[in-house]
PDB file of C-alpha atoms and ligand atoms in Angstrom:
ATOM      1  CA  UNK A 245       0.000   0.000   0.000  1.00  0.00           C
ATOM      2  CA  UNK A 246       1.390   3.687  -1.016  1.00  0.00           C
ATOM      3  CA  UNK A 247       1.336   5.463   2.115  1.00  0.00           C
ATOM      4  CA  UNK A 248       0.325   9.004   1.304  1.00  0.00           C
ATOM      5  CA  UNK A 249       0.496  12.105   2.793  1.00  0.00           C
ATOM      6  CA  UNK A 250      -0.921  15.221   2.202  1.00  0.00           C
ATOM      7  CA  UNK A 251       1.065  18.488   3.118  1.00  0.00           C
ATOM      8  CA  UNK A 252      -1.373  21.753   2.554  1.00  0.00           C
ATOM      9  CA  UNK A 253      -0.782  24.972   2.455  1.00  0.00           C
ATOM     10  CA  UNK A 254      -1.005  28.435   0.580  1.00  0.00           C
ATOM     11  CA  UNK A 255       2.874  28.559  -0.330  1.00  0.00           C
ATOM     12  CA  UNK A 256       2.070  32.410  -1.109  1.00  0.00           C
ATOM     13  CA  UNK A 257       4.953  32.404  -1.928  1.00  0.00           C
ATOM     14  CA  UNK A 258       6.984  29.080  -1.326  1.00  0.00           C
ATOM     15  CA  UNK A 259       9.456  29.347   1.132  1.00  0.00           C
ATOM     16  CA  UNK A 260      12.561  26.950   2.986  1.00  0.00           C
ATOM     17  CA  UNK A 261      10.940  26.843   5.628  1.00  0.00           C
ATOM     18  CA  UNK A 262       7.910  24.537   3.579  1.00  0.00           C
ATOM     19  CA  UNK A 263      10.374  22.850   1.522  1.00  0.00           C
ATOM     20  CA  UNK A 264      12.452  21.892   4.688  1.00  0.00           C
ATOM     21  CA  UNK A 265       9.057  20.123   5.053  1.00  0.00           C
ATOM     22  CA  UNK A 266       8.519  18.792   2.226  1.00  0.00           C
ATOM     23  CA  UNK A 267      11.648  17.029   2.660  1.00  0.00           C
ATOM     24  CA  UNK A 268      11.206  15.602   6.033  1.00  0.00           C
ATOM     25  CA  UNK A 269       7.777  14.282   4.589  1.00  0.00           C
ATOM     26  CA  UNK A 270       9.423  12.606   1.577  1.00  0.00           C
ATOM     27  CA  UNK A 271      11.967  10.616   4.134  1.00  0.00           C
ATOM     28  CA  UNK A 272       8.884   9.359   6.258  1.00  0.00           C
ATOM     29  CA  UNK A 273       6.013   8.410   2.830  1.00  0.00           C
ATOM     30  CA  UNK A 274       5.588   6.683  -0.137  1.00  0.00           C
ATOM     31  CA  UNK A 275       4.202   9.944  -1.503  1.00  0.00           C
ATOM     32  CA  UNK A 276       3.805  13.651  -0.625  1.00  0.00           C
ATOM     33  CA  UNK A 277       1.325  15.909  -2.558  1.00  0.00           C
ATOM     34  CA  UNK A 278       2.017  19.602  -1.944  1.00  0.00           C
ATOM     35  CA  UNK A 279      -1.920  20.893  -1.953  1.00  0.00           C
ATOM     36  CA  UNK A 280      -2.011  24.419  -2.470  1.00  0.00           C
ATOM     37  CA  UNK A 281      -5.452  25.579  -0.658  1.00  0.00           C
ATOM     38  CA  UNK A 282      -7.803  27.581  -3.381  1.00  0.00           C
ATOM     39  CA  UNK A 283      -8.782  30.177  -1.058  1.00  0.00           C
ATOM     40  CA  UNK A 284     -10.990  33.221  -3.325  1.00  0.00           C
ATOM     41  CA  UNK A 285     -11.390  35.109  -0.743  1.00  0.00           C
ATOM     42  CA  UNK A 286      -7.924  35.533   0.369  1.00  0.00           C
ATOM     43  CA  UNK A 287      -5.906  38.337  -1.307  1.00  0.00           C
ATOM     44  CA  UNK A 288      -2.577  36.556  -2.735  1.00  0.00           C
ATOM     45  CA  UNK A 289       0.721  37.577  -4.339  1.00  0.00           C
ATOM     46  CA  UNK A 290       0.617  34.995  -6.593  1.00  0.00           C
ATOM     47  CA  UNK A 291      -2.178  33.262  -8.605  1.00  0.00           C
ATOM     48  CA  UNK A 292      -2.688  29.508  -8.346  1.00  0.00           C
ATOM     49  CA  UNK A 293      -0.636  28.593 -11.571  1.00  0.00           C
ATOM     50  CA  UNK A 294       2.153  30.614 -10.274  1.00  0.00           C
ATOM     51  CA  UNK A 295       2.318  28.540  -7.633  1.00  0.00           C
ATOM     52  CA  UNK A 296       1.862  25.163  -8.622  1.00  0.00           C
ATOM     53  CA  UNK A 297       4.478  26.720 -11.443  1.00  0.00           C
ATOM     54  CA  UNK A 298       7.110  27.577  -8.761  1.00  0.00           C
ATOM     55  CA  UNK A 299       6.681  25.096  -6.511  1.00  0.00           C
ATOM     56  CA  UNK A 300       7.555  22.090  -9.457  1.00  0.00           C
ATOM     57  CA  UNK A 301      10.483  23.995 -10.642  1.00  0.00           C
ATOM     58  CA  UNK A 302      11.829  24.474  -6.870  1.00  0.00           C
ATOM     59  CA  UNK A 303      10.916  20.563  -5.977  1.00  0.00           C
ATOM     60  CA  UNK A 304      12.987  19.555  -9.247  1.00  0.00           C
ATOM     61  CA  UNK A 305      15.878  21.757  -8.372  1.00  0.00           C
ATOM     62  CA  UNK A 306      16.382  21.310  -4.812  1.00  0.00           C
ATOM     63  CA  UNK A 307      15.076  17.897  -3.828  1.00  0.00           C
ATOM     64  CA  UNK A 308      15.570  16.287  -7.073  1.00  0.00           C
ATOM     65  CA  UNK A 309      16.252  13.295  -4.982  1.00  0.00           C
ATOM     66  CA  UNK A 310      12.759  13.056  -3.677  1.00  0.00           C
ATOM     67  CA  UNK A 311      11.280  14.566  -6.897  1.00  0.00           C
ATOM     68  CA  UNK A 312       9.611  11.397  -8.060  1.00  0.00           C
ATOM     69  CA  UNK A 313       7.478  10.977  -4.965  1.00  0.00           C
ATOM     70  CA  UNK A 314       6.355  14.419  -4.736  1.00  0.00           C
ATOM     71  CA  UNK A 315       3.054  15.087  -6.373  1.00  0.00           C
ATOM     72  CA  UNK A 316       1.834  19.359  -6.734  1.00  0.00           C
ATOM     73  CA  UNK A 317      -1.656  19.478  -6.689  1.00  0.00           C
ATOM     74  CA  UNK A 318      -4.835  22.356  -5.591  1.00  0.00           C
ATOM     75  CA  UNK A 319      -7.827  21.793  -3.359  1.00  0.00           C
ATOM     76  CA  UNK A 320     -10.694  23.712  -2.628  1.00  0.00           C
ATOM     77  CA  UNK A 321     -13.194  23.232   0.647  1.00  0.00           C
ATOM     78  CA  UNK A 322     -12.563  20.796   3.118  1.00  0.00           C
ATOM     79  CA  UNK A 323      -8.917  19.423   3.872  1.00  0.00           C
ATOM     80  CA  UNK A 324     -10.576  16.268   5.127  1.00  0.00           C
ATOM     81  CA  UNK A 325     -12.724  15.759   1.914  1.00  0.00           C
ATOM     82  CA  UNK A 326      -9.725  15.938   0.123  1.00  0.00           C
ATOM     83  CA  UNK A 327      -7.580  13.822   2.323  1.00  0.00           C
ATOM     84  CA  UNK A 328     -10.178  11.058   1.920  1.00  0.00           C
ATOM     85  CA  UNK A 329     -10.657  11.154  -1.756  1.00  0.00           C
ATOM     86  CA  UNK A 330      -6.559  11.175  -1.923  1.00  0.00           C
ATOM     87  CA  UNK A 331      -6.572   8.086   0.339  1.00  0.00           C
ATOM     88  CA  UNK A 332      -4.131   9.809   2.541  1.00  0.00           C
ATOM     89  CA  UNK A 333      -3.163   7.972   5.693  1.00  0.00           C
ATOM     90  CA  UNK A 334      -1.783  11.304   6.974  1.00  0.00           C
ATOM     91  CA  UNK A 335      -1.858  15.846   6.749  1.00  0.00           C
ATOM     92  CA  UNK A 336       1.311  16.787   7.667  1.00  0.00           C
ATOM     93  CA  UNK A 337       2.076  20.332   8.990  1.00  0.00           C
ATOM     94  CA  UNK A 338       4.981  22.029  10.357  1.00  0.00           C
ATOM     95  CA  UNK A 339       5.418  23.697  13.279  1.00  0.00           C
ATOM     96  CA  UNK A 340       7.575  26.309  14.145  1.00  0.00           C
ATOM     97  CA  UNK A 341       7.019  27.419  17.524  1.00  0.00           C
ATOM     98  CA  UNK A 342       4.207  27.155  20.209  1.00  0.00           C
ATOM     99  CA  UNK A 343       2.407  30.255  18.778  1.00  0.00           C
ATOM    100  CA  UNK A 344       1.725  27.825  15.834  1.00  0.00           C
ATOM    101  CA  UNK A 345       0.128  24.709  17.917  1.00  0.00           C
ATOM    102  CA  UNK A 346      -3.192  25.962  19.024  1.00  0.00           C
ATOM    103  CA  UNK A 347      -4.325  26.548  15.719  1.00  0.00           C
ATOM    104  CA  UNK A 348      -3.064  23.482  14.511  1.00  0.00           C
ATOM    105  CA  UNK A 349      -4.670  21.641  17.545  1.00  0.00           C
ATOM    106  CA  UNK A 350      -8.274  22.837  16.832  1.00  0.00           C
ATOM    107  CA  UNK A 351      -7.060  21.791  12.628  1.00  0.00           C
ATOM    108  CA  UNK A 352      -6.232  18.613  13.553  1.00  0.00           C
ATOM    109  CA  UNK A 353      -8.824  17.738  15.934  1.00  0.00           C
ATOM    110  CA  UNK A 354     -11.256  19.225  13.654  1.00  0.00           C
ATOM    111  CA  UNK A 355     -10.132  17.255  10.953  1.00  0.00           C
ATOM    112  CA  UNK A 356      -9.880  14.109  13.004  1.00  0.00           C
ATOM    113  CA  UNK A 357     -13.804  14.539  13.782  1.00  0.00           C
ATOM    114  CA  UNK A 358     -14.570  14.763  10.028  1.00  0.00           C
ATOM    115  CA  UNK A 359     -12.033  11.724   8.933  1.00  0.00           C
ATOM    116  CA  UNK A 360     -10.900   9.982  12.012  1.00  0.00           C
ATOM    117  CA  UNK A 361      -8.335   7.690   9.753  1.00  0.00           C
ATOM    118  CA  UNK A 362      -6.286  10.664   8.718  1.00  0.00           C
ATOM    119  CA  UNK A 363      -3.795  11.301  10.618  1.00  0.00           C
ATOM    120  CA  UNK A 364      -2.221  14.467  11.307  1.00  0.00           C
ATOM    121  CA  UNK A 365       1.503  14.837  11.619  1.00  0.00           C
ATOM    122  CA  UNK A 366       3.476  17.441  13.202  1.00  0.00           C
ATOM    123  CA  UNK A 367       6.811  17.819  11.679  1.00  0.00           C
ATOM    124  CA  UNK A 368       9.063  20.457  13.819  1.00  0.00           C
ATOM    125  CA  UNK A 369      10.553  23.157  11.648  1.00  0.00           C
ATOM    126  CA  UNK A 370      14.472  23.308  11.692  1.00  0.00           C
ATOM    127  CA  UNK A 371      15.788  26.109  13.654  1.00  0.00           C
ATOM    128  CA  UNK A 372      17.096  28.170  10.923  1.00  0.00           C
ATOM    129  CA  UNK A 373      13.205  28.714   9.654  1.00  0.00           C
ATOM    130  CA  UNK A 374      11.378  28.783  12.956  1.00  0.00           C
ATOM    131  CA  UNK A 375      10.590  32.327  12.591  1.00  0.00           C
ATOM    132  CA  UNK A 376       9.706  32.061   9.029  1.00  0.00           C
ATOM    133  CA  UNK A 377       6.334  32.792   7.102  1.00  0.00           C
ATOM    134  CA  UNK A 378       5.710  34.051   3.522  1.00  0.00           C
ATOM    135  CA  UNK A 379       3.644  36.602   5.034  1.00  0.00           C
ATOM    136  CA  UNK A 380       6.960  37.920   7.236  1.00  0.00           C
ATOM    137  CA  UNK A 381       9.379  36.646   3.356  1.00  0.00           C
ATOM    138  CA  UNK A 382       6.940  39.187   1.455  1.00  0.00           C
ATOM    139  CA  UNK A 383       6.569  42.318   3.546  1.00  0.00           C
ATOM    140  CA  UNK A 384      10.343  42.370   4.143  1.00  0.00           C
ATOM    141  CA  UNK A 385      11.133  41.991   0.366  1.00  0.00           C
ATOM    142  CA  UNK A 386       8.433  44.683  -0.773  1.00  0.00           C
ATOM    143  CA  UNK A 387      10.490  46.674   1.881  1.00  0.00           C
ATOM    144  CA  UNK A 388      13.411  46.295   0.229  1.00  0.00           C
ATOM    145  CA  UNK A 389      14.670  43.951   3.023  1.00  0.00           C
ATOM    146  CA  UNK A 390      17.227  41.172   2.299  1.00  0.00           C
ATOM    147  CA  UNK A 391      15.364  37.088   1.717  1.00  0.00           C
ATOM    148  CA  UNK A 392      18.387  35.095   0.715  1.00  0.00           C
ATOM    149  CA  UNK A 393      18.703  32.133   2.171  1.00  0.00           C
ATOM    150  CA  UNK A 394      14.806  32.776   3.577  1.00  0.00           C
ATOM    151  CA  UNK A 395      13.463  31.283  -0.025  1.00  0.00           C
ATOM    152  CA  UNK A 396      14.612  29.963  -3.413  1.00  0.00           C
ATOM    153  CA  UNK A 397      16.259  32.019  -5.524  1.00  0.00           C
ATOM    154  CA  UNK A 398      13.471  31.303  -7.926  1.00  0.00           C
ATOM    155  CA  UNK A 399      11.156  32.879  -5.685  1.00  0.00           C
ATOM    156  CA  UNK A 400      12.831  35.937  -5.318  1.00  0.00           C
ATOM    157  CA  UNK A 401      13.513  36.490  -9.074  1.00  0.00           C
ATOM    158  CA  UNK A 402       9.311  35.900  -9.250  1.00  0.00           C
ATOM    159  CA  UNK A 403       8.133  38.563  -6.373  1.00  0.00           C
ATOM    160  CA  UNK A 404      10.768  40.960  -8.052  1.00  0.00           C
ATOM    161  CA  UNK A 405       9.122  40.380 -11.213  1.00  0.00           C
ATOM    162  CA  UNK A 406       5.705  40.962  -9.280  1.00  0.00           C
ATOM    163  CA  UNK A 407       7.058  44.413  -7.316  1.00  0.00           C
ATOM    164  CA  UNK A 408       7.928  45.641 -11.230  1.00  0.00           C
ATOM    165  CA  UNK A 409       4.352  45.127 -12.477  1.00  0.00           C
ATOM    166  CA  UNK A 410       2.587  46.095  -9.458  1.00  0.00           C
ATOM    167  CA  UNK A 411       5.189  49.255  -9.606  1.00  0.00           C
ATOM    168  CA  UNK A 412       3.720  49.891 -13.238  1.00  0.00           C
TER     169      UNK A 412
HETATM  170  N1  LIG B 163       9.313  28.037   8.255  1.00  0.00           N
HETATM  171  C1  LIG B 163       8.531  26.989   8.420  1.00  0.00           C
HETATM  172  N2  LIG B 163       8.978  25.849   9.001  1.00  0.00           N
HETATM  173  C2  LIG B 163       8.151  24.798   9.192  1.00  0.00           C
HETATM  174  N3  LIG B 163       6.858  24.769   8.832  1.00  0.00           N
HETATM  175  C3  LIG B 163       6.364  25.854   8.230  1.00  0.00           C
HETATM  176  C4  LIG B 163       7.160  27.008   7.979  1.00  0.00           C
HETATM  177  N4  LIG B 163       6.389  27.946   7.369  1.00  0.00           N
HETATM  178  C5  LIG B 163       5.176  27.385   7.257  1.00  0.00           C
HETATM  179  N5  LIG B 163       5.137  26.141   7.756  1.00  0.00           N
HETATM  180  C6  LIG B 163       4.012  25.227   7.816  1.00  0.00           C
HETATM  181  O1  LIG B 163       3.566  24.975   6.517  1.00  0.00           O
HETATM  182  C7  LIG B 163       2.149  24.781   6.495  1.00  0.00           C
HETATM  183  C8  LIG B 163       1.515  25.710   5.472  1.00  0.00           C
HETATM  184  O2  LIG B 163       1.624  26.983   5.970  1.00  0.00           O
HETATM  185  P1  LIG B 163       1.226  28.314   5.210  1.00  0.00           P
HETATM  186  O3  LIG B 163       0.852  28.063   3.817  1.00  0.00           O
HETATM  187  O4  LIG B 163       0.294  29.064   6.102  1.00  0.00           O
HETATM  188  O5  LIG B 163       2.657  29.030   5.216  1.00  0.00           O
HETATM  189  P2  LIG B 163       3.082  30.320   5.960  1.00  0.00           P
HETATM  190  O6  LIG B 163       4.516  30.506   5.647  1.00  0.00           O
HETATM  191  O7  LIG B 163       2.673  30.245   7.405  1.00  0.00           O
HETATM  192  O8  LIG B 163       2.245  31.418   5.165  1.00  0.00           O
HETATM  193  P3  LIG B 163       1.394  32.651   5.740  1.00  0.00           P
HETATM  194  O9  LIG B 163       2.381  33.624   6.298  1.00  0.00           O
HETATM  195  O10 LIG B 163       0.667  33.150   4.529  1.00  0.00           O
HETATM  196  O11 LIG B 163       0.466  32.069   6.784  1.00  0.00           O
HETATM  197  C9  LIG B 163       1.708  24.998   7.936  1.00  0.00           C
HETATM  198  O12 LIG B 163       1.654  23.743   8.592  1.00  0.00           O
HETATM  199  C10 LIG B 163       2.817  25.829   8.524  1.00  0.00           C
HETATM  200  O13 LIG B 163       2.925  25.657   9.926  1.00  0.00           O
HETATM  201 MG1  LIG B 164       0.563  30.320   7.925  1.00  0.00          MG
END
């Protein structure tokens, strides 16, 4: 049996934080499908196709290794719908420090209500990326500020392409 898991997220924009992840995930299942959460009514930097774009060409890049067992993919609604119809055994989510874990508690216990055979996995961030979020990567780039190291260089050539536009 593939053992599945199903790491969501918004990846607005992609960061090392998620791909440190991403990684961890691949050592641990048969298969990891990076689900990008179709959200409408959130305001994003990047559109859903930019994403799933970025996030391929990063995966190839910098876990080639795990590349082959790494699926991208987009959900709308209900994580737990869509863990089901994946036939995930587990979510996995990172956490980065306890300000993170009592949202993820009422997530995970919510989730376990709606499909009590998914399990939800808490992988601990590394150190380096424990104060990491693409919300904190994009309002210190926009700034000016300096990301290397924070994301793929990918990522930054895309939100400089993005600042150009929206500069327009
Ligand atoms: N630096 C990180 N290290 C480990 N896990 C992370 C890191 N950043 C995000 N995650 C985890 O990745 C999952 C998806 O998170 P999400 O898409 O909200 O990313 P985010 O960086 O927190 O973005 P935002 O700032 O928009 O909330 C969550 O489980 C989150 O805890
Ligand atoms: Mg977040």
């Amino acid at each position: 049996m593939t053992r599945r898991a199903i790491y969501p997220g918004s990846f607005d924009p992609v960061t090392c934080g998620h791909l440190d992840i991403v990684e961890r995930a691949s050592r641990m299942f048969d298969e990891v499908v990076v689900a990008i959460l179709v959200n409408p009514n959130k305001t994003s930097m990047f559109t859903i196709d930019e994403r799933i774009e970025t996030i391929r060409e990063v995966i190839n890049s910098r876990l080639e290794k795990f590349s082959a067992k790494i699926v991208v993919d987009t959900f709308g609604g209900l994580l737990a719908e869509y863990a089901t119809q994946q036939q995930a055994q587990a979510v996995v989510r990172g956490i980065r420090a306890i300000s993170d874990y009592d949202y993820e508690q009422q997530l995970a216990l919510m989730n376990r209500r709606l499909a009590p055979t998914v399990e939800t996995v808490f992988l601990l961030s590394a150190q380096e990326y424990s104060f990491l979020s693409s919300r904190l990567v994009k309002e210190v780039f926009t700034y000016g500020g300096n990301i290397d190291g924070l994301v793929p260089s990918l990522v930054i050539e895309r939100m400089s392409e993005k600042l150009a536009k929206g500069a327009k």
